[in-house]
Short mmCIF file of C-alpha atoms and ligand atoms in Angstrom, two decimals:
data_model
loop_
_atom_site.label_atom_id
_atom_site.label_comp_id
_atom_site.label_asym_id
_atom_site.label_seq_id
_atom_site.Cartn_x
_atom_site.Cartn_y
_atom_site.Cartn_z
CA MET A 1 -11.39 -5.98 25.78
CA PRO A 2 -13.03 -2.60 23.41
CA ALA A 3 -12.86 -3.89 19.22
CA PRO A 4 -10.36 -1.28 18.27
CA LEU A 5 -12.40 0.39 14.66
CA ILE A 6 -11.51 2.14 12.06
CA THR A 7 -13.35 5.91 12.74
CA GLY A 8 -11.91 7.60 9.99
CA TRP A 9 -9.73 7.45 6.45
CA GLY A 10 -8.43 10.22 4.12
CA LYS A 11 -6.21 9.74 0.53
CA CYS A 12 -3.58 12.16 -0.67
CA LEU A 13 -2.58 12.16 -5.00
CA PRO A 14 -1.23 14.43 -5.68
CA PRO A 15 -2.03 15.95 -8.77
CA ALA A 16 0.15 15.50 -11.37
CA VAL A 17 -0.78 13.45 -13.84
CA LEU A 18 2.18 10.65 -15.80
CA SER A 19 -0.13 9.17 -18.38
CA ASN A 20 1.34 5.56 -20.73
CA THR A 21 0.83 8.04 -23.36
CA ASP A 22 3.62 9.97 -21.40
CA LEU A 23 5.32 7.12 -21.37
CA GLU A 24 6.62 6.13 -23.98
CA ALA A 25 8.39 9.80 -24.11
CA LEU A 26 10.54 8.29 -21.65
CA THR A 27 10.76 4.48 -22.80
CA ASP A 28 10.84 2.45 -24.62
CA THR A 29 7.23 0.89 -24.10
CA THR A 30 3.54 1.60 -25.33
CA ASP A 31 0.13 2.78 -23.50
CA ASP A 32 -0.55 -1.35 -25.28
CA TRP A 33 1.89 -3.09 -23.66
CA ILE A 34 1.42 -1.01 -19.70
CA SER A 35 -2.35 -1.18 -20.37
CA THR A 36 -2.54 -5.13 -21.93
CA ARG A 37 0.39 -6.01 -18.90
CA THR A 38 -0.58 -4.32 -16.08
CA GLY A 39 -4.52 -2.62 -16.56
CA MET A 40 -2.94 0.90 -15.40
CA LYS A 41 -2.92 3.90 -17.60
CA GLU A 42 -1.22 6.34 -15.65
CA ARG A 43 0.10 6.87 -12.06
CA ARG A 44 0.93 10.60 -9.84
CA VAL A 45 4.15 12.32 -9.39
CA SER A 46 4.51 14.19 -6.23
CA HIS A 47 6.60 17.69 -6.53
CA VAL A 48 5.80 17.08 -2.53
CA GLU A 49 8.05 14.83 0.23
CA THR A 50 7.27 11.40 1.28
CA SER A 51 5.61 13.31 5.00
CA ASP A 52 3.52 16.10 2.72
CA LEU A 53 1.25 13.71 1.54
CA ALA A 54 1.08 11.65 4.61
CA ALA A 55 0.01 14.35 6.64
CA ALA A 56 -2.56 15.43 3.96
CA ALA A 57 -4.01 12.02 4.16
CA GLY A 58 -4.64 12.09 7.84
CA ARG A 59 -5.23 15.24 8.67
CA GLU A 60 -8.37 13.85 6.68
CA ALA A 61 -8.83 10.37 7.77
CA LEU A 62 -8.92 12.99 11.79
CA ALA A 63 -10.88 15.07 10.24
CA ALA A 64 -13.92 11.96 8.65
CA ALA A 65 -12.76 10.16 12.07
CA GLY A 66 -14.08 14.15 14.21
CA LEU A 67 -10.97 13.75 16.16
CA ASP A 68 -8.16 16.09 17.42
CA PRO A 69 -4.83 15.52 16.47
CA GLU A 70 -4.20 15.54 20.34
CA GLY A 71 -6.25 12.91 21.26
CA LEU A 72 -4.00 10.57 19.56
CA ASP A 73 -1.58 8.08 20.75
CA LEU A 74 1.02 7.11 17.49
CA VAL A 75 1.69 7.94 14.78
CA ILE A 76 2.88 5.35 12.52
CA VAL A 77 3.37 5.78 8.61
CA ALA A 78 4.14 2.33 6.46
CA THR A 79 6.67 3.80 3.71
CA CYS A 80 9.36 2.60 2.26
CA THR A 81 10.42 5.95 0.56
CA PRO A 82 11.07 8.17 4.13
CA ASP A 83 12.03 11.60 3.39
CA ARG A 84 15.41 11.26 4.79
CA LEU A 85 16.21 8.19 7.43
CA VAL A 86 16.42 10.02 10.46
CA PRO A 87 13.96 11.82 11.39
CA SER A 88 10.85 9.27 9.91
CA ALA A 89 8.13 10.25 8.20
CA ALA A 90 6.24 9.88 11.25
CA ALA A 91 8.08 12.58 13.40
CA LEU A 92 7.44 14.48 10.78
CA VAL A 93 3.53 13.88 10.44
CA GLN A 94 3.43 14.18 14.09
CA GLN A 95 4.32 18.00 13.14
CA LYS A 96 3.07 18.88 10.73
CA VAL A 97 -0.63 17.49 12.15
CA GLY A 98 -0.52 18.72 15.24
CA ALA A 99 -0.26 15.20 16.95
CA THR A 100 2.12 17.18 19.70
CA ARG A 101 0.65 13.52 22.58
CA ALA A 102 1.94 10.67 19.88
CA ALA A 103 4.36 8.54 19.68
CA ALA A 104 5.86 8.74 15.97
CA MET A 105 7.44 5.61 13.98
CA ASP A 106 8.56 5.16 10.54
CA LEU A 107 7.25 0.31 9.34
CA ASN A 108 8.76 -0.48 6.37
CA ALA A 109 7.25 -3.91 5.33
CA ALA A 110 7.14 -2.48 1.78
CA CYS A 111 4.46 -2.60 -0.37
CA SER A 112 2.77 -4.78 2.97
CA GLY A 113 3.92 -1.82 5.21
CA PHE A 114 -0.10 -0.71 5.67
CA ILE A 115 -1.63 -4.26 6.87
CA TYR A 116 1.54 -5.04 9.01
CA GLY A 117 0.96 -1.77 10.71
CA LEU A 118 -3.12 -2.15 11.24
CA ALA A 119 -1.67 -5.52 12.39
CA VAL A 120 0.88 -3.36 14.76
CA ALA A 121 -1.67 -0.62 15.36
CA ASP A 122 -4.86 -2.87 16.68
CA GLN A 123 -2.79 -4.60 19.03
CA MET A 124 -1.13 -1.65 20.82
CA ILE A 125 -4.52 -1.06 21.38
CA ARG A 126 -5.46 -4.79 21.79
CA ALA A 127 -2.77 -4.60 25.15
CA GLY A 128 -3.82 -1.33 26.25
CA ALA A 129 -0.90 0.35 25.54
CA VAL A 130 -2.43 3.10 23.54
CA ARG A 131 -6.36 4.39 22.30
CA ARG A 132 -6.07 6.03 19.21
CA VAL A 133 -3.71 5.94 16.18
CA LEU A 134 -3.48 7.30 13.44
CA LEU A 135 -2.07 4.94 10.17
CA ILE A 136 -0.91 5.93 7.34
CA GLY A 137 0.47 4.09 3.89
CA ALA A 138 2.61 7.89 1.64
CA GLU A 139 5.51 6.56 -0.97
CA LYS A 140 7.61 8.83 -3.43
CA LEU A 141 7.98 5.98 -5.48
CA HIS A 142 8.55 8.11 -8.07
CA PHE A 143 12.37 9.25 -6.67
CA PHE A 144 13.08 5.87 -7.21
CA LEU A 145 13.34 5.45 -10.70
CA ASP A 146 14.79 4.68 -13.01
CA PHE A 147 12.62 6.37 -16.13
CA SER A 148 15.26 3.82 -18.61
CA ASP A 149 14.49 1.08 -16.99
CA ARG A 150 10.86 0.04 -19.06
CA ALA A 151 10.47 -2.75 -17.09
CA THR A 152 10.71 -0.60 -13.69
CA SER A 153 9.32 2.66 -14.27
CA VAL A 154 6.15 2.04 -15.80
CA LEU A 155 4.12 0.10 -12.75
CA PHE A 156 4.94 3.00 -9.13
CA GLY A 157 3.30 6.68 -9.10
CA ASP A 158 3.15 8.93 -5.75
CA GLY A 159 0.41 9.22 -2.63
CA ALA A 160 -1.12 7.87 0.72
CA GLY A 161 -4.09 6.61 2.48
CA ALA A 162 -4.55 7.28 5.45
CA VAL A 163 -7.11 5.55 9.32
CA VAL A 164 -7.57 6.49 12.58
CA LEU A 165 -7.42 3.80 15.22
CA GLU A 166 -9.91 4.01 17.74
CA GLU A 167 -10.73 2.22 20.94
CA ALA A 168 -14.56 2.12 20.19
CA GLY A 169 -16.51 -0.77 22.75
CA GLU A 170 -18.30 -2.10 20.19
CA ASP A 171 -17.66 -6.11 18.10
CA GLY A 172 -16.38 -5.99 14.96
CA GLY A 173 -12.54 -4.84 13.42
CA LEU A 174 -9.56 -7.57 12.49
CA LEU A 175 -10.77 -10.41 13.32
CA ALA A 176 -8.22 -12.33 12.14
CA PHE A 177 -4.41 -11.36 10.63
CA GLU A 178 -0.86 -13.22 8.91
CA LEU A 179 1.75 -11.30 9.06
CA GLY A 180 4.83 -12.64 6.01
CA ALA A 181 8.41 -12.65 5.54
CA ASP A 182 11.04 -14.94 3.16
CA GLY A 183 14.02 -12.71 3.79
CA THR A 184 15.67 -15.23 1.05
CA ALA A 185 14.00 -14.14 -1.75
CA ALA A 186 15.41 -10.31 -0.38
CA GLU A 187 16.95 -8.87 -4.17
CA ILE A 188 13.74 -10.04 -7.02
CA LEU A 189 12.19 -6.79 -5.26
CA CYS A 190 14.43 -3.72 -4.13
CA ILE A 191 16.15 -0.22 -4.44
CA PRO A 192 20.08 -2.16 -3.46
CA GLN A 193 22.96 1.38 -2.63
CA SER A 194 19.95 3.02 -0.55
CA GLY A 195 21.11 2.77 3.08
CA THR A 196 23.88 1.67 5.27
CA GLU A 197 25.40 -0.52 1.82
CA GLY A 198 26.45 2.63 0.46
CA PHE A 199 25.00 4.94 -2.45
CA PRO A 200 25.62 6.16 -5.77
CA GLY A 201 27.12 9.09 -5.26
CA THR A 202 25.82 12.53 -6.29
CA GLU A 203 24.79 11.89 -11.28
CA ARG A 204 22.75 8.88 -9.91
CA ARG A 205 20.05 7.29 -7.75
CA ALA A 206 19.43 4.56 -5.93
CA ARG A 207 16.78 3.10 -8.39
CA VAL A 208 14.58 -0.27 -8.02
CA GLN A 209 15.24 -3.20 -9.02
CA MET A 210 12.77 -5.86 -10.08
CA GLU A 211 12.66 -9.94 -11.61
CA GLY A 212 9.02 -9.65 -12.04
CA PRO A 213 7.42 -12.64 -13.77
CA THR A 214 9.30 -13.74 -10.20
CA VAL A 215 7.45 -11.32 -8.54
CA PHE A 216 4.40 -12.14 -9.54
CA ARG A 217 4.32 -15.67 -9.48
CA ARG A 218 4.67 -15.77 -5.72
CA ALA A 219 2.66 -12.49 -5.06
CA VAL A 220 -0.87 -14.39 -6.53
CA GLU A 221 0.69 -17.44 -4.28
CA ALA A 222 0.95 -15.56 -0.88
CA MET A 223 -1.99 -12.92 -1.73
CA GLY A 224 -4.65 -16.47 -1.73
CA ASP A 225 -3.12 -18.47 0.24
CA SER A 226 -2.65 -16.05 2.96
CA ALA A 227 -5.60 -14.23 2.49
CA LEU A 228 -7.48 -18.47 2.77
CA ARG A 229 -5.89 -18.43 6.00
CA VAL A 230 -7.39 -15.81 7.64
CA LEU A 231 -10.36 -15.98 7.09
CA GLU A 232 -10.09 -19.91 9.10
CA LYS A 233 -9.30 -17.71 11.58
CA ALA A 234 -11.82 -15.88 11.87
CA GLY A 235 -13.92 -18.72 11.41
CA LEU A 236 -15.82 -17.53 7.87
CA GLY A 237 -16.08 -18.53 4.59
CA LEU A 238 -14.90 -17.07 1.61
CA ASP A 239 -18.12 -16.28 0.50
CA GLU A 240 -19.21 -14.11 3.27
CA VAL A 241 -16.43 -11.80 2.09
CA ASP A 242 -17.93 -8.39 0.63
CA LEU A 243 -14.98 -7.05 -0.57
CA PHE A 244 -11.62 -7.28 -1.52
CA ILE A 245 -9.25 -5.12 -0.96
CA PRO A 246 -5.61 -6.13 -2.82
CA HIS A 247 -2.41 -4.60 -3.54
CA GLN A 248 -2.41 -2.39 -6.39
CA ALA A 249 0.54 -4.22 -8.37
CA ASN A 250 -1.29 -5.75 -11.75
CA LEU A 251 -4.96 -5.86 -12.21
CA ARG A 252 -3.10 -9.80 -13.77
CA ILE A 253 -1.80 -10.53 -10.30
CA ILE A 254 -5.60 -8.97 -9.46
CA GLU A 255 -7.23 -11.68 -11.30
CA ALA A 256 -5.44 -14.77 -10.92
CA THR A 257 -5.58 -13.59 -6.73
CA ALA A 258 -9.30 -13.09 -7.50
CA ARG A 259 -9.34 -16.41 -9.47
CA ARG A 260 -8.21 -18.79 -7.07
CA LEU A 261 -10.18 -17.47 -4.00
CA GLY A 262 -13.71 -17.36 -6.67
CA LEU A 263 -13.98 -13.98 -5.86
CA ASP A 264 -16.23 -12.56 -8.88
CA ALA A 265 -15.39 -8.81 -10.26
CA SER A 266 -18.06 -7.89 -8.18
CA ARG A 267 -16.38 -8.20 -4.73
CA VAL A 268 -13.33 -7.16 -6.16
CA MET A 269 -11.94 -4.02 -5.54
CA VAL A 270 -8.81 -1.86 -8.31
CA ASN A 271 -8.12 1.24 -8.69
CA LEU A 272 -4.57 1.28 -10.38
CA ALA A 273 -6.21 2.49 -14.13
CA ALA A 274 -5.73 6.16 -11.73
CA TYR A 275 -2.21 5.40 -9.77
CA GLY A 276 -0.42 2.19 -10.82
CA ASN A 277 1.60 0.32 -8.29
CA THR A 278 1.87 2.79 -5.11
CA SER A 279 3.41 -0.19 -2.30
CA ALA A 280 2.22 0.87 1.36
CA ALA A 281 -0.58 3.45 -0.16
CA SER A 282 -2.46 0.98 -2.16
CA ILE A 283 -4.08 -0.64 -0.17
CA PRO A 284 -5.15 2.36 2.07
CA ILE A 285 -6.64 4.66 -1.16
CA ALA A 286 -8.11 1.57 -2.35
CA LEU A 287 -10.12 1.03 1.14
CA ALA A 288 -10.83 5.03 0.90
CA GLU A 289 -12.23 4.71 -2.75
CA ALA A 290 -14.52 2.39 -1.77
CA LEU A 291 -15.60 4.11 0.94
CA GLU A 292 -16.25 7.13 -0.97
CA GLN A 293 -17.98 4.93 -3.13
CA GLY A 294 -19.68 3.00 -1.28
CA ARG A 295 -19.00 -0.65 -2.36
CA VAL A 296 -18.49 -0.65 2.31
CA ARG A 297 -21.60 -1.04 4.62
CA PRO A 298 -21.46 -1.27 8.26
CA GLY A 299 -21.48 -4.51 8.65
CA ALA A 300 -19.24 -5.60 5.71
CA LEU A 301 -16.57 -8.75 5.61
CA LEU A 302 -13.19 -6.77 4.29
CA VAL A 303 -10.33 -8.94 3.65
CA LEU A 304 -7.00 -7.26 2.61
CA ALA A 305 -3.91 -8.86 0.68
CA ALA A 306 -0.63 -7.49 -0.39
CA PHE A 307 2.85 -8.54 -1.19
CA GLY A 308 6.06 -7.13 -1.93
CA GLY A 309 10.00 -5.89 -1.93
CA GLY A 310 10.95 -8.23 1.70
CA LEU A 311 9.39 -10.67 0.47
CA THR A 312 6.69 -10.05 2.19
CA TRP A 313 3.07 -11.35 2.76
CA ALA A 314 -0.02 -9.60 4.43
CA ALA A 315 -3.49 -10.79 5.03
CA ALA A 316 -6.52 -9.40 6.93
CA ALA A 317 -10.48 -9.93 7.98
CA TYR A 318 -11.57 -6.94 9.11
O1 LIG B 1 4.34 -5.04 -5.20
C1 LIG B 1 4.96 -5.23 -4.93
C2 LIG B 1 5.07 -6.37 -5.70
N1 LIG B 1 5.52 -5.60 -7.19
C3 LIG B 1 5.31 -6.97 -8.01
O2 LIG B 1 3.43 -7.19 -7.81
C4 LIG B 1 5.63 -7.28 -9.44
C5 LIG B 1 4.99 -8.33 -10.64
N2 LIG B 1 4.94 -7.86 -11.71
C6 LIG B 1 4.85 -7.74 -12.63
O3 LIG B 1 3.91 -7.32 -13.06
C7 LIG B 1 4.99 -8.41 -13.56
O4 LIG B 1 6.01 -9.21 -13.91
C8 LIG B 1 5.47 -6.86 -14.71
C9 LIG B 1 4.01 -6.03 -14.82
C10 LIG B 1 6.51 -6.16 -14.44
C11 LIG B 1 5.81 -7.72 -16.40
O5 LIG B 1 4.48 -8.28 -17.29
P1 LIG B 1 5.52 -9.45 -17.43
O6 LIG B 1 3.65 -10.08 -17.70
O7 LIG B 1 5.57 -10.55 -17.36
O8 LIG B 1 6.16 -9.40 -18.72
P2 LIG B 1 7.93 -9.77 -18.27
O9 LIG B 1 8.62 -8.96 -17.54
O10 LIG B 1 8.58 -11.70 -18.74
O11 LIG B 1 8.67 -9.31 -19.63
C12 LIG B 1 7.39 -9.52 -21.30
C13 LIG B 1 7.93 -9.24 -22.16
C14 LIG B 1 10.08 -9.06 -22.97
O12 LIG B 1 10.21 -8.97 -24.15
P3 LIG B 1 10.66 -10.42 -24.55
O13 LIG B 1 11.84 -10.49 -23.71
O14 LIG B 1 9.81 -10.92 -24.43
O15 LIG B 1 11.49 -9.73 -25.56
C15 LIG B 1 10.14 -7.74 -21.69
O16 LIG B 1 11.46 -7.03 -22.89
O17 LIG B 1 7.95 -7.65 -22.04
C16 LIG B 1 9.12 -6.74 -23.08
N3 LIG B 1 8.44 -5.61 -21.11
C17 LIG B 1 8.35 -4.43 -22.63
N4 LIG B 1 8.09 -4.11 -23.81
C18 LIG B 1 6.96 -3.03 -23.56
C19 LIG B 1 8.17 -5.32 -19.94
N5 LIG B 1 8.93 -4.18 -19.55
C20 LIG B 1 8.25 -3.67 -21.01
C21 LIG B 1 7.76 -2.31 -21.38
N6 LIG B 1 7.24 -2.04 -22.08
N7 LIG B 1 7.81 -1.26 -20.20
#
């Protein structure tokens, strides 16, 4: 069975920058607090919708793969901030990129969505159901932020990252993955009143709520443990990992996870200073930047790990 491979990648970061200093004017915070507690310096704010960011990243990935959009069989958008509940952001992307033959669906596993999508795309190709998939992580999180709440509003940003996965007839690709969830902890990171339980009304929007320190502890445990389990499933050791690409939620979470895994900074991808936490978009954006920076050589072993609302977690050895 040919291994599905990533044959193209792309990203879209909206140009408007919201810096820590800008946030000082919006909420009771300081550049020093945000920098030392999170490692973030700025994030992007989008004036277009999630599907527009997703389509721009998707077009770049298609160009990198040298693939016509009509060649796609499936578009998956991992997002928890779609333009609308119906139609899916993926259906809008299908139309925007001209993927006329492709099926389209959204996947919501919050910040773990891209790795969940990678597993779904990989397994559908391996099953022979589809041959070419455009997988995008895209978010417009600033829409769901309450800028009077300093505990959440400084953390998140907007953006999109995309990959094309194709049946490639070679070895490699996704070697092992793990997807996990603990719905009993749903309330520690959520956007209440953003669905059938109701909406806050015309004066207010639904807002992200988070018990930061609890999420922090669980993120370090879950990302580290699931990264170890996927390596074990793949029959590989930590010494063989070329690059660890974690979800970009907090520099201290990434450093603590890397310490648990015994990985030094040269083997860990970090770009959150520029973009903040972009949820499902963070890993594909980091992957695209690692590729652009020449940090991923042919045959490299990548380990991806994520954690987010649900609670969900996921890891992949690629
Ligand atoms: O992507 C999904 C996963 N999300 C995450 O993984 C996020 C996980 N959590 C975190 O990254 C961290 O918990 C935060 C960055 C959210 C918070 O950092 P922390 O070191 O856990 O701080 P804390 O919540 O324990 O708050 C410490 C202090 C508090 O003040 P007191 O009670 O000590 O006086 C907070 O009120 O920092 C205060 N604080 C702030 N001060 C200035 C909280 N947010 C801010 C802020 N600016 N933005």
